[in-house]
GROMACS .gro file of C-alpha atoms in nm:
model
  134
    1UNK     CA    1  -0.101  21.632   9.818
    2UNK     CA    2  -0.321  21.673  10.123
    3UNK     CA    3  -0.293  21.339  10.307
    4UNK     CA    4  -0.660  21.338  10.407
    5UNK     CA    5  -0.769  21.402  10.049
    6UNK     CA    6  -0.543  21.122   9.927
    7UNK     CA    7  -0.679  20.879  10.187
    8UNK     CA    8  -1.030  20.951  10.060
    9UNK     CA    9  -0.936  20.942   9.690
   10UNK     CA   10  -1.102  20.679   9.475
   11UNK     CA   11  -1.091  20.582   9.110
   12UNK     CA   12  -1.468  20.598   9.063
   13UNK     CA   13  -1.752  20.711   9.293
   14UNK     CA   14  -1.878  20.358   9.361
   15UNK     CA   15  -1.532  20.225   9.459
   16UNK     CA   16  -1.371  20.224   9.803
   17UNK     CA   17  -1.128  20.509   9.879
   18UNK     CA   18  -0.757  20.444   9.932
   19UNK     CA   19  -0.799  20.407  10.310
   20UNK     CA   20  -1.056  20.128  10.271
   21UNK     CA   21  -0.859  19.958   9.991
   22UNK     CA   22  -0.563  19.920  10.229
   23UNK     CA   23  -0.789  19.797  10.509
   24UNK     CA   24  -0.948  19.534  10.284
   25UNK     CA   25  -0.614  19.422  10.138
   26UNK     CA   26  -0.475  19.370  10.488
   27UNK     CA   27  -0.796  19.193  10.590
   28UNK     CA   28  -0.740  18.942  10.311
   29UNK     CA   29  -0.372  18.902  10.401
   30UNK     CA   30  -0.454  18.815  10.763
   31UNK     CA   31  -0.773  18.617  10.706
   32UNK     CA   32  -0.639  18.398  10.426
   33UNK     CA   33  -0.325  18.324  10.627
   34UNK     CA   34  -0.524  18.250  10.943
   35UNK     CA   35  -0.775  18.022  10.774
   36UNK     CA   36  -0.508  17.826  10.590
   37UNK     CA   37  -0.314  17.789  10.916
   38UNK     CA   38  -0.629  17.675  11.097
   39UNK     CA   39  -0.627  17.958  11.351
   40UNK     CA   40  -0.879  18.224  11.443
   41UNK     CA   41  -0.880  18.531  11.219
   42UNK     CA   42  -0.763  18.829  11.425
   43UNK     CA   43  -1.004  19.120  11.442
   44UNK     CA   44  -0.896  19.473  11.356
   45UNK     CA   45  -1.109  19.778  11.433
   46UNK     CA   46  -1.092  19.952  11.091
   47UNK     CA   47  -1.047  20.282  11.274
   48UNK     CA   48  -0.744  20.411  11.083
   49UNK     CA   49  -0.749  20.778  10.990
   50UNK     CA   50  -0.393  20.852  10.872
   51UNK     CA   51  -0.104  20.705  10.678
   52UNK     CA   52   0.070  20.636  11.011
   53UNK     CA   53  -0.237  20.439  11.123
   54UNK     CA   54  -0.233  20.239  10.797
   55UNK     CA   55   0.139  20.168  10.835
   56UNK     CA   56   0.074  20.044  11.189
   57UNK     CA   57  -0.207  19.821  11.059
   58UNK     CA   58   0.020  19.676  10.792
   59UNK     CA   59   0.291  19.612  11.055
   60UNK     CA   60   0.036  19.439  11.280
   61UNK     CA   61  -0.078  19.211  10.997
   62UNK     CA   62   0.280  19.132  10.892
   63UNK     CA   63   0.368  19.048  11.253
   64UNK     CA   64   0.066  18.817  11.275
   65UNK     CA   65   0.158  18.639  10.952
   66UNK     CA   66   0.524  18.621  11.054
   67UNK     CA   67   0.423  18.463  11.383
   68UNK     CA   68   0.250  18.168  11.219
   69UNK     CA   69   0.446  17.844  11.233
   70UNK     CA   70   0.498  17.681  10.892
   71UNK     CA   71   0.377  17.353  11.045
   72UNK     CA   72   0.034  17.514  11.094
   73UNK     CA   73  -0.006  17.509  10.716
   74UNK     CA   74   0.039  17.132  10.690
   75UNK     CA   75  -0.268  17.000  10.512
   76UNK     CA   76  -0.386  17.351  10.420
   77UNK     CA   77  -0.450  17.256  10.057
   78UNK     CA   78  -0.722  17.012  10.157
   79UNK     CA   79  -0.846  17.192  10.469
   80UNK     CA   80  -1.211  17.298  10.437
   81UNK     CA   81  -1.249  17.675  10.447
   82UNK     CA   82  -1.592  17.825  10.517
   83UNK     CA   83  -1.655  18.197  10.471
   84UNK     CA   84  -1.951  18.430  10.477
   85UNK     CA   85  -1.780  18.727  10.307
   86UNK     CA   86  -2.022  18.996  10.419
   87UNK     CA   87  -2.330  18.808  10.300
   88UNK     CA   88  -2.566  18.561  10.463
   89UNK     CA   89  -2.466  18.294  10.208
   90UNK     CA   90  -2.174  18.082  10.323
   91UNK     CA   91  -1.908  17.967  10.079
   92UNK     CA   92  -1.711  17.645  10.111
   93UNK     CA   93  -1.370  17.587   9.959
   94UNK     CA   94  -1.080  17.349   9.980
   95UNK     CA   95  -0.772  17.538  10.101
   96UNK     CA   96  -0.623  17.522   9.753
   97UNK     CA   97  -0.934  17.658   9.586
   98UNK     CA   98  -0.970  17.922   9.857
   99UNK     CA   99  -0.624  18.072   9.811
  100UNK     CA  100  -0.612  18.056   9.430
  101UNK     CA  101  -0.974  18.140   9.343
  102UNK     CA  102  -1.074  18.369   9.629
  103UNK     CA  103  -0.802  18.492   9.863
  104UNK     CA  104  -0.525  18.593   9.624
  105UNK     CA  105  -0.753  18.751   9.361
  106UNK     CA  106  -0.921  18.970   9.625
  107UNK     CA  107  -0.591  19.061   9.791
  108UNK     CA  108  -0.432  19.161   9.461
  109UNK     CA  109  -0.743  19.347   9.342
  110UNK     CA  110  -0.741  19.575   9.648
  111UNK     CA  111  -0.363  19.611   9.651
  112UNK     CA  112  -0.356  19.700   9.282
  113UNK     CA  113  -0.644  19.944   9.326
  114UNK     CA  114  -0.460  20.116   9.613
  115UNK     CA  115  -0.153  20.143   9.388
  116UNK     CA  116  -0.366  20.283   9.102
  117UNK     CA  117  -0.522  20.545   9.332
  118UNK     CA  118  -0.176  20.659   9.440
  119UNK     CA  119  -0.049  20.678   9.081
  120UNK     CA  120  -0.365  20.853   8.960
  121UNK     CA  121  -0.312  21.120   9.223
  122UNK     CA  122   0.049  21.184   9.124
  123UNK     CA  123   0.236  20.982   9.385
  124UNK     CA  124   0.563  20.873   9.231
  125UNK     CA  125   0.547  20.499   9.287
  126UNK     CA  126   0.639  20.255   9.015
  127UNK     CA  127   0.634  19.891   8.924
  128UNK     CA  128   0.934  19.813   9.149
  129UNK     CA  129   0.748  19.969   9.446
  130UNK     CA  130   0.459  19.733   9.379
  131UNK     CA  131   0.644  19.416   9.280
  132UNK     CA  132   0.973  19.473   9.460
  133UNK     CA  133   1.307  19.364   9.328
  134UNK     CA  134   1.376  19.008   9.230
   0.00000   0.00000   0.00000
């Protein structure tokens, strides 16, 4: 499979391609974690062009999340979270509502869609690759 073709593959014409699905999934991972920890959301350039670039982005986001102190999440369930999610209308949530009704659904939607694009294009990934072992 041509890597560039796979990065631009999508399930339907009006959906984001694989590259953007990974960018958005990592955006949710970092932004949800940052907001619940009460810290500034780190900015990423969205300039990835290869699988190596996407792997570096994922590593950057995991390092950011791993660097958060568990104490920063004290009171996160009741912390007020305000977003503007790409629209001029702001949304307000409690931390608990934010993670369960907004953050996790969006993260898993884009992660699952990236997985589906890979499978649809013949990449041999399976349920254990997505869920991991437990």
